[in-house]
Coordinates of C-alpha atoms in Angstrom, one line a residue:
X1 CA 30.0 -41.7 31.0
X2 CA 30.2 -45.0 28.7
X3 CA 29.7 -44.1 25.1
X4 CA 28.2 -47.6 24.3
X5 CA 25.6 -46.9 27.2
X6 CA 24.9 -43.4 25.6
X7 CA 24.1 -45.1 22.2
X8 CA 21.7 -47.5 24.2
X9 CA 20.1 -44.6 26.0
X10 CA 19.3 -42.9 22.6
X11 CA 18.1 -46.1 20.9
X12 CA 16.0 -46.9 23.9
X13 CA 13.9 -43.9 23.5
X14 CA 12.5 -45.4 20.2
X15 CA 10.0 -47.2 22.5
X16 CA 8.1 -44.0 23.1
X17 CA 6.9 -43.1 19.5
X18 CA 6.2 -46.8 19.0
X19 CA 4.1 -47.0 22.2
X20 CA 2.4 -43.7 21.5
X21 CA 1.7 -45.0 17.9
X22 CA 0.0 -48.0 19.2
X23 CA -2.0 -46.1 21.5
X24 CA -3.3 -43.8 18.8
X25 CA -4.3 -47.1 16.8
X26 CA -6.1 -48.2 19.7
X27 CA -7.5 -44.9 21.0
X28 CA -8.1 -43.1 17.8
X29 CA -7.0 -39.8 19.1
X30 CA -4.9 -37.7 16.9
X31 CA -3.2 -35.8 19.9
X32 CA -1.4 -39.3 20.4
X33 CA -0.2 -39.2 16.7
X34 CA 1.2 -35.7 17.2
X35 CA 2.9 -36.7 20.4
X36 CA 4.4 -39.7 18.7
X37 CA 5.8 -37.5 16.0
X38 CA 7.2 -35.2 18.8
X39 CA 8.7 -38.1 20.6
X40 CA 10.2 -39.4 17.4
X41 CA 11.8 -36.0 16.5
X42 CA 13.4 -36.1 20.0
X43 CA 14.7 -39.6 19.6
X44 CA 16.2 -38.9 16.3
X45 CA 17.9 -36.0 17.9
X46 CA 19.6 -38.2 20.6
X47 CA 20.5 -41.0 18.3
X48 CA 22.2 -38.4 15.9
X49 CA 24.3 -37.2 18.8
X50 CA 25.2 -40.5 20.1
X51 CA 26.0 -42.3 16.8
X52 CA 26.8 -39.5 14.3
X53 CA 28.2 -36.6 16.4
X54 CA 29.5 -39.0 19.3
X55 CA 28.9 -36.5 22.3
X56 CA 25.8 -37.8 23.8
X57 CA 27.9 -38.8 26.8
X58 CA 29.0 -35.4 27.3
X59 CA 25.3 -34.0 26.9
X60 CA 24.2 -36.4 29.8
X61 CA 25.9 -34.3 32.2
X62 CA 24.5 -31.2 34.0
X63 CA 23.6 -28.7 32.8
X64 CA 22.6 -30.4 29.5
X65 CA 21.3 -33.2 31.3
X66 CA 18.6 -31.0 32.9
X67 CA 17.3 -30.0 29.5
X68 CA 17.1 -33.9 28.4
X69 CA 15.2 -34.8 31.6
X70 CA 12.9 -31.6 31.0
X71 CA 12.1 -32.8 27.7
X72 CA 11.3 -36.3 28.6
X73 CA 9.3 -35.3 31.4
X74 CA 7.4 -32.8 29.6
X75 CA 6.6 -35.5 27.0
X76 CA 5.2 -37.6 29.8
X77 CA 3.2 -34.7 31.2
X78 CA 1.6 -34.1 27.6
X79 CA 0.8 -37.8 27.3
X80 CA -0.9 -37.7 30.6
X81 CA -2.7 -34.5 30.3
X82 CA -3.7 -33.7 26.6
X83 CA -5.4 -37.1 25.5
X84 CA -9.0 -38.0 26.9
X85 CA -8.3 -41.1 28.6
X86 CA -11.1 -43.5 29.1
X87 CA -12.0 -44.7 32.7
X88 CA -9.9 -47.6 33.6
X89 CA -7.1 -46.8 31.2
X90 CA -4.1 -45.4 33.3
X91 CA -0.7 -44.7 31.2
X92 CA 1.3 -44.4 34.2
X93 CA 3.3 -47.5 33.2
X94 CA 5.0 -45.5 30.6
X95 CA 7.4 -44.2 33.2
X96 CA 8.7 -47.8 33.8
X97 CA 10.1 -47.7 30.2
X98 CA 12.0 -44.3 30.9
X99 CA 13.3 -45.1 34.4
X100 CA 15.7 -48.0 33.2
X101 CA 17.4 -45.9 30.6
X102 CA 18.4 -43.2 33.1
X103 CA 19.3 -45.9 35.7
X104 CA 21.6 -47.8 33.4
X105 CA 23.3 -44.8 32.0
X106 CA 23.5 -42.3 35.1
X107 CA 23.1 -44.7 38.1
X108 CA 20.8 -44.5 41.2
X109 CA 21.0 -40.7 42.1
X110 CA 19.6 -39.7 38.7
X111 CA 17.1 -42.7 38.7
X112 CA 15.9 -41.3 42.2
X113 CA 15.4 -37.8 40.7
X114 CA 13.4 -39.3 37.9
X115 CA 11.4 -41.3 40.5
X116 CA 10.5 -38.5 42.4
X117 CA 9.3 -36.4 39.2
X118 CA 7.2 -39.7 38.1
X119 CA 5.5 -39.4 41.4
X120 CA 4.5 -36.0 40.6
X121 CA 3.3 -36.7 37.0
X122 CA 1.2 -39.5 38.6
X123 CA -0.3 -37.0 40.9
X124 CA -0.9 -34.5 37.9
X125 CA -2.6 -37.5 36.1
X126 CA -5.0 -38.3 38.9
X127 CA -5.9 -34.4 39.1
X128 CA -6.4 -33.7 35.5
X129 CA -7.9 -37.0 34.3
X130 CA -9.7 -37.8 37.8
X131 CA -9.1 -40.8 40.0
X132 CA -7.5 -41.8 43.3
X133 CA -3.7 -41.1 43.7
X134 CA -3.3 -43.9 46.4
X135 CA -4.5 -46.5 44.2
X136 CA -3.2 -50.2 43.6
X137 CA -2.0 -48.9 40.2
X138 CA 0.2 -46.3 41.9
X139 CA 1.5 -48.6 44.3
X140 CA 2.5 -51.0 41.8
X141 CA 4.3 -48.3 39.7
X142 CA 6.2 -47.2 42.6
X143 CA 7.3 -51.0 43.4
X144 CA 8.3 -51.2 39.8
X145 CA 10.2 -48.1 40.0
X146 CA 12.1 -49.3 43.2
X147 CA 13.0 -52.5 41.4
X148 CA 14.5 -50.6 38.6
X149 CA 16.7 -48.5 41.1
X150 CA 17.9 -51.4 42.8
X151 CA 18.7 -53.7 40.4
X152 CA 19.6 -51.5 37.1
X153 CA 20.8 -48.5 39.0
X154 CA 23.0 -50.4 41.3
X155 CA 24.4 -52.5 38.7
X156 CA 25.1 -49.4 36.6
X157 CA 26.9 -47.8 39.5
X158 CA 29.0 -50.7 40.3
X159 CA 30.0 -50.8 36.3
X160 CA 30.9 -47.3 36.4
X161 CA 32.8 -47.7 39.4
X162 CA 35.0 -50.4 37.9
X163 CA 35.4 -48.6 34.5
X164 CA 36.1 -45.1 35.6
X165 CA 37.6 -45.3 39.3
X166 CA 40.9 -46.6 40.5
X167 CA 40.4 -49.7 42.9
X168 CA 43.5 -48.7 44.9
X169 CA 42.9 -45.0 45.6
X170 CA 39.2 -44.6 44.8
X171 CA 40.4 -41.8 42.5
X172 CA 39.2 -41.3 38.9
X173 CA 41.2 -43.4 36.5
X174 CA 42.6 -42.8 33.1
X175 CA 39.4 -43.2 31.2
X176 CA 37.4 -40.9 33.5
X177 CA 40.1 -38.3 33.4
X178 CA 40.3 -38.4 29.5
X179 CA 36.5 -38.3 29.5
X180 CA 36.4 -35.3 31.8
X181 CA 39.2 -33.6 29.7
X182 CA 37.3 -34.1 26.5
X183 CA 34.0 -32.6 28.0
X184 CA 35.9 -29.6 29.2
X185 CA 37.6 -29.1 26.0
X186 CA 34.1 -29.1 24.2
X187 CA 33.1 -26.2 26.7
X188 CA 36.3 -24.5 26.4
X189 CA 36.1 -24.4 22.5
X190 CA 32.9 -22.3 22.8
X191 CA 33.9 -20.0 25.8
X192 CA 37.6 -19.8 24.7
X193 CA 38.9 -20.4 28.5
X194 CA 42.3 -22.1 29.1
X195 CA 42.8 -25.3 31.2
X196 CA 46.1 -27.1 32.2
X197 CA 46.9 -30.7 32.3
X198 CA 49.5 -31.7 35.0
X199 CA 51.1 -35.2 34.8
X200 CA 52.8 -36.3 38.0
X201 CA 55.2 -39.2 38.5
X202 CA 56.5 -40.2 42.0
X203 CA 60.5 -40.0 42.1
X204 CA 62.2 -43.4 43.0
X205 CA 58.9 -45.2 43.5
X206 CA 60.6 -48.4 42.1
X207 CA 63.0 -48.3 44.8
X208 CA 60.2 -48.3 47.5
X209 CA 58.5 -51.4 45.8
X210 CA 61.7 -53.3 45.3
X211 CA 63.2 -52.8 48.8
X212 CA 59.9 -52.5 51.2
X213 CA 57.4 -54.5 49.1
X214 CA 54.5 -53.8 47.0
X215 CA 52.1 -53.6 50.1
X216 CA 54.3 -50.7 51.3
X217 CA 54.3 -49.1 47.9
X218 CA 50.5 -49.5 47.5
X219 CA 50.0 -47.7 51.0
X220 CA 52.4 -45.0 49.7
X221 CA 50.3 -44.4 46.8
X222 CA 47.1 -44.2 48.8
X223 CA 48.6 -41.7 51.3
X224 CA 50.2 -39.4 48.6
X225 CA 46.7 -39.4 46.6
X226 CA 45.0 -38.5 49.9
X227 CA 47.3 -35.6 50.6
X228 CA 47.4 -34.1 47.1
X229 CA 43.5 -34.2 47.1
X230 CA 43.3 -32.7 50.5
X231 CA 45.6 -29.9 49.5
X232 CA 44.2 -28.6 46.0
X233 CA 41.1 -26.8 45.2
X234 CA 37.8 -28.8 44.8
X235 CA 37.3 -28.0 41.4
X236 CA 40.7 -29.4 40.6
X237 CA 40.3 -33.0 39.3
X238 CA 42.9 -35.8 40.6
X239 CA 43.2 -39.0 38.8
X240 CA 45.5 -42.1 39.2
X241 CA 46.5 -42.9 35.6
X242 CA 48.3 -46.3 36.7
X243 CA 51.5 -47.3 38.5
X244 CA 52.8 -44.2 40.3
X245 CA 51.4 -41.7 37.6
X246 CA 48.9 -39.1 38.6
X247 CA 47.2 -36.4 36.6
X248 CA 45.6 -33.2 37.4
X249 CA 43.0 -31.4 35.4
X250 CA 43.0 -27.7 36.3
X251 CA 40.0 -25.6 35.1
X252 CA 39.8 -21.8 34.2
X253 CA 43.5 -21.1 33.9
X254 CA 44.1 -17.7 32.7
X255 CA 47.9 -17.8 32.9
X256 CA 51.0 -20.0 34.0
X257 CA 50.6 -18.7 37.6
X258 CA 47.4 -20.7 38.2
X259 CA 49.2 -24.1 37.1
X260 CA 52.3 -23.0 39.1
X261 CA 50.2 -22.5 42.4
X262 CA 48.9 -26.0 42.0
X263 CA 52.4 -27.4 41.5
X264 CA 53.3 -25.4 44.8
X265 CA 50.5 -27.1 46.7
X266 CA 51.8 -30.5 45.5
X267 CA 55.2 -30.0 46.4
X268 CA 54.3 -28.6 49.9
X269 CA 52.0 -31.4 50.8
X270 CA 54.8 -33.9 50.1
X271 CA 57.5 -32.0 52.2
X272 CA 56.7 -34.0 55.3
X273 CA 57.7 -37.7 55.7
X274 CA 55.0 -40.2 55.3
X275 CA 54.8 -43.0 58.2
X276 CA 54.1 -46.5 57.0
X277 CA 54.5 -49.0 59.7
X278 CA 58.0 -48.8 61.1
X279 CA 59.3 -46.8 58.1
X280 CA 59.2 -43.1 57.6
X281 CA 59.4 -42.4 53.8
X282 CA 60.1 -39.0 52.1
X283 CA 58.9 -38.9 48.5
X284 CA 59.1 -36.1 45.9
X285 CA 57.3 -35.9 42.6
X286 CA 58.2 -34.7 39.0
X287 CA 55.6 -32.7 37.4
X288 CA 55.0 -32.0 33.6
X289 CA 52.4 -29.2 32.4
X290 CA 50.7 -28.8 29.2
X291 CA 48.3 -25.8 28.6
X292 CA 45.3 -25.5 26.4
X293 CA 45.4 -24.4 23.6
X294 CA 49.3 -23.6 23.7
X295 CA 50.3 -27.1 23.9
X296 CA 47.5 -28.7 22.4
X297 CA 43.9 -28.8 21.6
X298 CA 43.1 -32.5 21.8
X299 CA 42.8 -34.7 25.1
X300 CA 45.5 -37.1 23.7
X301 CA 48.0 -34.3 22.6
X302 CA 47.6 -32.5 25.9
X303 CA 48.2 -35.8 27.8
X304 CA 51.1 -36.8 25.7
X305 CA 52.9 -33.3 25.8
X306 CA 52.3 -33.1 29.7
X307 CA 53.9 -36.7 30.1
X308 CA 56.9 -35.5 27.8
X309 CA 57.2 -32.4 30.0
X310 CA 57.3 -34.6 32.9
X311 CA 60.4 -36.6 31.7
X312 CA 62.0 -33.2 31.1
X313 CA 61.4 -32.5 34.7
X314 CA 62.9 -35.9 35.6
X315 CA 66.1 -35.0 33.5
X316 CA 66.4 -31.5 35.2
X317 CA 66.9 -33.4 38.5
X318 CA 63.5 -34.4 39.8
X319 CA 61.2 -32.6 42.4
X320 CA 60.4 -30.0 40.1
X321 CA 57.8 -29.0 37.2
X322 CA 58.5 -28.1 33.7
X323 CA 56.2 -26.8 31.0
X324 CA 56.0 -28.6 27.6
X325 CA 58.6 -27.4 25.1
X326 CA 57.8 -28.2 21.4
X327 CA 61.0 -29.7 19.8
X328 CA 62.7 -27.1 17.4
X329 CA 62.3 -28.0 13.8
X330 CA 65.6 -27.3 12.4
X331 CA 66.0 -26.7 8.6
X332 CA 67.7 -30.2 8.4
X333 CA 64.7 -32.0 10.2
X334 CA 62.2 -30.1 7.8
X335 CA 64.2 -31.3 4.7
X336 CA 64.2 -34.8 6.2
X337 CA 60.5 -34.8 6.6
X338 CA 60.2 -33.4 3.0
X339 CA 62.7 -36.3 1.6
X340 CA 60.8 -38.9 3.5
X341 CA 57.5 -38.0 2.0
X342 CA 59.2 -37.8 -1.5
X343 CA 60.6 -41.3 -0.7
X344 CA 57.2 -42.8 0.3
X345 CA 55.8 -41.4 -2.8
X346 CA 58.5 -42.6 -5.1
X347 CA 58.0 -46.1 -3.7
X348 CA 54.3 -46.0 -4.0
X349 CA 54.5 -45.1 -7.5
X350 CA 57.5 -47.4 -8.3
X351 CA 59.7 -44.7 -9.5
X352 CA 63.0 -45.8 -8.3
X353 CA 65.6 -47.1 -10.9
X354 CA 67.9 -50.0 -10.9
X355 CA 71.5 -49.7 -12.3
X356 CA 73.9 -52.5 -13.0
X357 CA 77.5 -52.6 -12.5
X358 CA 79.6 -55.4 -14.1
X359 CA 81.7 -58.1 -12.2
X360 CA 84.4 -59.6 -14.2
X361 CA 86.1 -63.1 -13.9
X362 CA 89.8 -62.4 -13.6
X363 CA 90.7 -65.5 -15.5
X364 CA 88.3 -65.4 -18.4
X365 CA 88.1 -61.4 -18.2
X366 CA 84.2 -61.8 -19.1
X367 CA 81.1 -60.7 -17.3
X368 CA 79.9 -63.1 -14.8
X369 CA 77.5 -61.1 -12.6
X370 CA 76.0 -57.8 -12.4
X371 CA 75.3 -56.0 -9.2
X372 CA 71.9 -54.3 -9.0
X373 CA 72.3 -50.9 -7.2
X374 CA 69.2 -48.4 -6.8
X375 CA 68.9 -45.0 -8.2
X376 CA 66.5 -42.3 -7.7
X377 CA 65.8 -40.0 -10.6
X378 CA 63.4 -37.3 -9.1
X379 CA 61.5 -35.7 -11.6
X380 CA 62.2 -32.1 -10.3
X381 CA 65.5 -32.6 -8.2
X382 CA 67.2 -34.7 -10.7
X383 CA 69.2 -37.7 -9.8
X384 CA 69.3 -38.0 -5.7
X385 CA 72.6 -40.0 -4.7
X386 CA 72.0 -43.2 -2.6
X387 CA 73.9 -41.7 0.3
X388 CA 71.1 -39.0 0.6
X389 CA 68.3 -41.6 0.7
X390 CA 69.3 -45.1 1.7
X391 CA 70.1 -44.2 5.4
X392 CA 66.8 -42.4 5.4
X393 CA 64.9 -45.6 4.3
X394 CA 66.7 -47.7 6.9
X395 CA 65.9 -45.4 9.5
X396 CA 62.2 -45.1 8.5
X397 CA 61.9 -48.8 7.8
X398 CA 61.2 -48.1 4.0
X399 CA 64.3 -50.1 3.2
X400 CA 62.3 -53.2 3.4
X401 CA 59.9 -52.0 0.7
X402 CA 62.7 -50.4 -1.4
X403 CA 64.7 -53.7 -1.1
X404 CA 61.9 -55.7 -2.6
X405 CA 61.3 -53.5 -5.3
X406 CA 65.2 -53.6 -6.3
X407 CA 64.9 -57.4 -5.9
X408 CA 62.0 -57.9 -8.1
X409 CA 63.2 -55.5 -10.9
X410 CA 66.8 -57.2 -10.9
X411 CA 65.4 -60.8 -11.4
X412 CA 62.9 -59.8 -14.0
X413 CA 65.7 -57.9 -15.7
X414 CA 68.2 -60.7 -15.7
X415 CA 65.6 -63.3 -16.9
X416 CA 65.2 -61.0 -19.9
X417 CA 68.8 -60.7 -20.7
X418 CA 69.0 -64.4 -20.4
X419 CA 66.1 -65.0 -22.7
X420 CA 67.7 -62.5 -25.1
X421 CA 71.2 -64.5 -25.1
X422 CA 72.9 -63.6 -21.8
X423 CA 72.7 -67.0 -20.7
X424 CA 75.2 -67.2 -17.8
X425 CA 74.5 -63.9 -16.5
X426 CA 73.6 -63.7 -12.7
X427 CA 72.9 -60.7 -10.5
X428 CA 73.7 -59.9 -7.0
X429 CA 71.5 -57.8 -4.7
X430 CA 72.1 -56.1 -1.5
X431 CA 70.2 -57.0 1.6
X432 CA 69.8 -54.4 4.3
X433 CA 70.3 -55.5 8.1
X434 CA 66.7 -54.6 8.5
X435 CA 65.5 -56.8 5.4
X436 CA 67.8 -59.6 6.9
X437 CA 66.1 -59.5 10.2
X438 CA 62.7 -60.4 8.5
X439 CA 61.6 -63.7 9.3
X440 CA 59.5 -64.1 6.1
X441 CA 62.4 -63.2 4.0
X442 CA 62.9 -66.6 2.4
X443 CA 59.3 -66.7 1.5
X444 CA 59.5 -63.3 -0.3
X445 CA 62.7 -64.1 -2.4
X446 CA 61.1 -67.6 -3.2
X447 CA 58.0 -65.8 -4.7
X448 CA 59.8 -63.2 -6.5
X449 CA 62.0 -65.7 -8.3
X450 CA 58.7 -67.7 -9.1
X451 CA 57.2 -64.7 -10.6
X452 CA 60.3 -63.7 -12.6
X453 CA 60.8 -67.1 -13.9
X454 CA 64.5 -66.9 -12.7
X455 CA 66.4 -70.0 -11.4
X456 CA 67.8 -69.5 -7.9
X457 CA 71.3 -70.1 -8.8
X458 CA 71.3 -67.0 -10.9
X459 CA 70.6 -64.8 -7.7
X460 CA 73.4 -63.8 -5.3
X461 CA 72.3 -62.1 -2.0
X462 CA 75.0 -59.8 -0.4
X463 CA 74.9 -59.1 3.4
X464 CA 77.3 -57.1 5.1
X465 CA 79.7 -58.4 7.5
X466 CA 78.3 -56.5 10.4
X467 CA 74.7 -57.6 9.7
X468 CA 75.9 -61.1 9.6
X469 CA 77.6 -61.1 13.1
X470 CA 74.4 -59.7 15.0
X471 CA 72.5 -62.4 16.4
X472 CA 74.8 -65.1 14.6
X473 CA 72.8 -68.2 15.5
X474 CA 69.6 -67.0 14.1
X475 CA 71.4 -65.7 10.9
X476 CA 73.0 -69.1 10.5
X477 CA 69.7 -70.6 10.3
X478 CA 68.4 -68.0 7.9
X479 CA 71.4 -68.4 5.5
X480 CA 70.8 -72.1 5.5
X481 CA 67.0 -71.8 4.6
X482 CA 68.2 -69.3 1.8
X483 CA 71.0 -71.8 0.6
X484 CA 68.4 -74.5 0.6
X485 CA 66.5 -72.6 -2.0
X486 CA 69.5 -72.7 -4.3
X487 CA 70.5 -68.9 -4.0
X488 CA 74.2 -67.7 -3.4
X489 CA 75.4 -65.9 -0.4
X490 CA 78.2 -63.6 -0.1
X491 CA 79.6 -61.3 2.6
X492 CA 79.9 -57.6 1.6
X493 CA 82.4 -55.2 2.6
X494 CA 84.4 -57.9 4.2
X495 CA 87.3 -56.8 6.6
X496 CA 85.6 -53.7 7.9
X497 CA 83.7 -55.5 10.7
X498 CA 84.6 -57.8 13.3
X499 CA 84.0 -61.2 12.1
X500 CA 84.8 -64.3 14.2
X501 CA 86.7 -66.9 12.1
X502 CA 84.7 -69.7 14.0
X503 CA 81.4 -68.4 12.8
X504 CA 82.6 -67.5 9.5
X505 CA 83.4 -71.2 9.1
X506 CA 79.9 -72.0 10.1
X507 CA 78.1 -69.7 7.8
X508 CA 76.8 -71.2 4.6
X509 CA 78.1 -68.7 2.3
X510 CA 79.7 -68.7 -1.2
X511 CA 82.0 -65.7 -1.5
X512 CA 83.6 -62.7 0.4
X513 CA 83.7 -59.4 -1.0
X514 CA 86.8 -57.4 -0.3
X515 CA 86.0 -53.7 0.8
X516 CA 87.0 -51.0 -1.7
X517 CA 89.1 -49.3 1.2
X518 CA 91.6 -52.1 0.9
X519 CA 91.7 -52.2 -2.8
X520 CA 92.4 -48.4 -3.0
X521 CA 95.6 -48.6 -1.1
X522 CA 97.0 -52.1 -2.3
X523 CA 100.1 -50.4 -4.1
X524 CA 100.7 -47.8 -1.6
X525 CA 100.1 -49.3 1.8
X526 CA 101.8 -52.4 2.8
X527 CA 99.1 -53.0 5.4
X528 CA 96.3 -53.0 2.8
X529 CA 98.0 -55.5 0.6
X530 CA 98.6 -57.8 3.4
X531 CA 94.9 -57.7 4.5
X532 CA 93.8 -58.4 0.9
X533 CA 96.3 -61.3 0.5
X534 CA 95.1 -62.7 3.9
X535 CA 91.5 -62.5 2.9
X536 CA 92.3 -64.3 -0.4
X537 CA 93.9 -67.0 1.3
X538 CA 91.2 -67.3 3.8
X539 CA 88.6 -67.6 1.3
X540 CA 90.7 -70.3 -0.7
X541 CA 91.1 -72.2 2.6
X542 CA 87.3 -72.1 3.2
X543 CA 86.7 -72.8 -0.5
X544 CA 85.0 -69.5 -1.0
X545 CA 85.2 -67.1 -4.0
X546 CA 86.8 -63.9 -3.6
X547 CA 85.5 -60.5 -5.3
X548 CA 87.4 -57.3 -4.9
X549 CA 85.4 -54.1 -4.9
X550 CA 86.4 -50.6 -6.1
X551 CA 89.0 -51.7 -8.8
X552 CA 90.0 -48.3 -10.7
X553 CA 93.3 -48.9 -12.0
X554 CA 95.1 -51.4 -14.2
X555 CA 97.7 -51.9 -11.6
X556 CA 94.9 -52.7 -9.0
X557 CA 93.5 -55.3 -11.6
X558 CA 96.9 -56.8 -12.3
X559 CA 97.5 -57.0 -8.7
X560 CA 94.5 -59.0 -8.0
X561 CA 94.9 -61.3 -11.1
X562 CA 98.5 -62.2 -9.8
X563 CA 97.1 -63.1 -6.4
X564 CA 94.4 -65.3 -7.6
X565 CA 91.5 -63.1 -6.9
X566 CA 88.5 -64.6 -8.5
X567 CA 86.5 -61.7 -9.5
X568 CA 86.9 -57.8 -9.7
X569 CA 84.3 -55.0 -9.8
X570 CA 84.9 -51.2 -10.2
X571 CA 84.9 -48.2 -12.4
X572 CA 87.9 -49.7 -14.5
X573 CA 85.4 -51.8 -16.2
X574 CA 82.3 -49.9 -15.9
X575 CA 80.0 -47.6 -13.6
X576 CA 76.7 -48.7 -12.6
X577 CA 74.6 -48.3 -15.7
X578 CA 70.9 -48.5 -16.7
X579 CA 69.7 -51.4 -18.5
X580 CA 69.9 -50.1 -22.0
X581 CA 73.5 -48.9 -21.5
X582 CA 74.6 -52.0 -19.9
X583 CA 73.2 -54.0 -22.9
X584 CA 75.5 -51.8 -25.2
X585 CA 78.4 -52.1 -23.0
X586 CA 77.9 -56.1 -22.6
X587 CA 77.6 -56.4 -26.5
X588 CA 80.8 -54.6 -26.9
X589 CA 82.9 -56.7 -24.4
X590 CA 81.5 -59.8 -26.0
X591 CA 82.5 -59.0 -29.5
X592 CA 86.0 -57.8 -28.5
X593 CA 88.9 -60.1 -28.1
X594 CA 90.2 -58.2 -25.1
X595 CA 88.3 -56.9 -22.2
X596 CA 87.8 -53.2 -22.7
X597 CA 89.2 -51.3 -19.6
X598 CA 87.4 -48.1 -19.8
X599 CA 85.3 -45.9 -17.4
X600 CA 83.4 -44.5 -20.6
X601 CA 80.1 -45.7 -19.0

């Protein structure tokens, strides 16, 4: 049944208390007022079940339907029998209000039943109130009923057929299957009986369509549906969900053997070849089974789990059935879910902190930039390292929200420092690959800069080499748009990816950052030294700046100075620091003649 029609069915009943109230006003019989109140109470009940509870569609089926019909006909009977109708007044037309409601909701069959009951009601009226049954009034009422059945009932049947039945096989479709499953679950929750949902998928059906054509494929689907239908019990519902997917609803399942028998019947009926024109086709099916309540208590859960079991049957070699197996939740998975929930909460409450690590110009030995690095100070777990939550943020997509928060805080902080006297200080912020793929990224960055009041030239965006080389042409356009805004662009972790020099030349970038893995071995490994030298020469050729990451010793720093590396960053100068600590570090270095090479902070 269609829930929208069920609501109309309920609302349509309001006409009875309204008509009875009008009859009371004209006839002045208080019995009509009492009947109007009873009719209103029943209508309110129907409206409540349709609009509030939402189960009137299920109630409009046997045996509940019989109760609703009984109440409606009892109400008509009392209207006919209890009042003292004046000669010439015949309320038989009341039936014409009731009939279209049933015809539109339940189709011609139910409408014919109502029509037969209505004839009995008219006969009862003529017996109790007096009159002649074979009158013009009776004939007109019967003609009106026939018109209602033909027009409204037939239209309703056609709409139901289109909405709830598969046009190819004539079987119930997904909507009707889900509707019937919902109804069965509502009854089963009371009776505490089991049922099974079987999800069937024909093996290698796509091969039939591709090699023999869709017409042959359609004939195969119809033949398979007919075979299955004729080889299973009548109380098992078969539906075509779409494509080569079918579903079976098995009622009154006491144990797994009941579902196993249905699967065996399906496999047995598909053993013989199917003759389609000049072709004889052998087909098999993979079946997934979900049991109520073991594998789910809602229609959506049972259908989803049965489908998951079907895919497992495919993986097991096809032409077999598998029961749904819930994925095992390992300790690591449970910890991951908990960490994700905590991270979402931290983002919602803006609890993440931004630390700043200085970047030194190797010529002037002064701070020219700070890199903004996110830190998570959990109220109970303490400091959570980035390696423990950044990969999770990237996997869940939270990295976009996290990245925007870091960018916003960094821009606001740099503007505050500039206003406090650190005039030439700029900030670099890492962009995750997912952030970099966001089409609206330039708009987000522009808005953050405007809100912070920071000029674009004081913001540097770092993207990894691997992210830059994905969808290169699109990335070039994105980088150009960012460059036109005035921000600086650098390639982070350079040397660890697989950059094409031809593309690197096209990228509108300002700097390369040499990965720390090369810097750490610069004095011990000739290959690392050669790579660093090559990157510096390449950058100079392309008129790009070079920043070395992970500088931890004076020897590394002096080596980089000697080879004309523009900037250096690492623990030799300072670890990532909270804003207050960085301010102290900055003031100390600005007042000293020589750069303080100390990892004190």
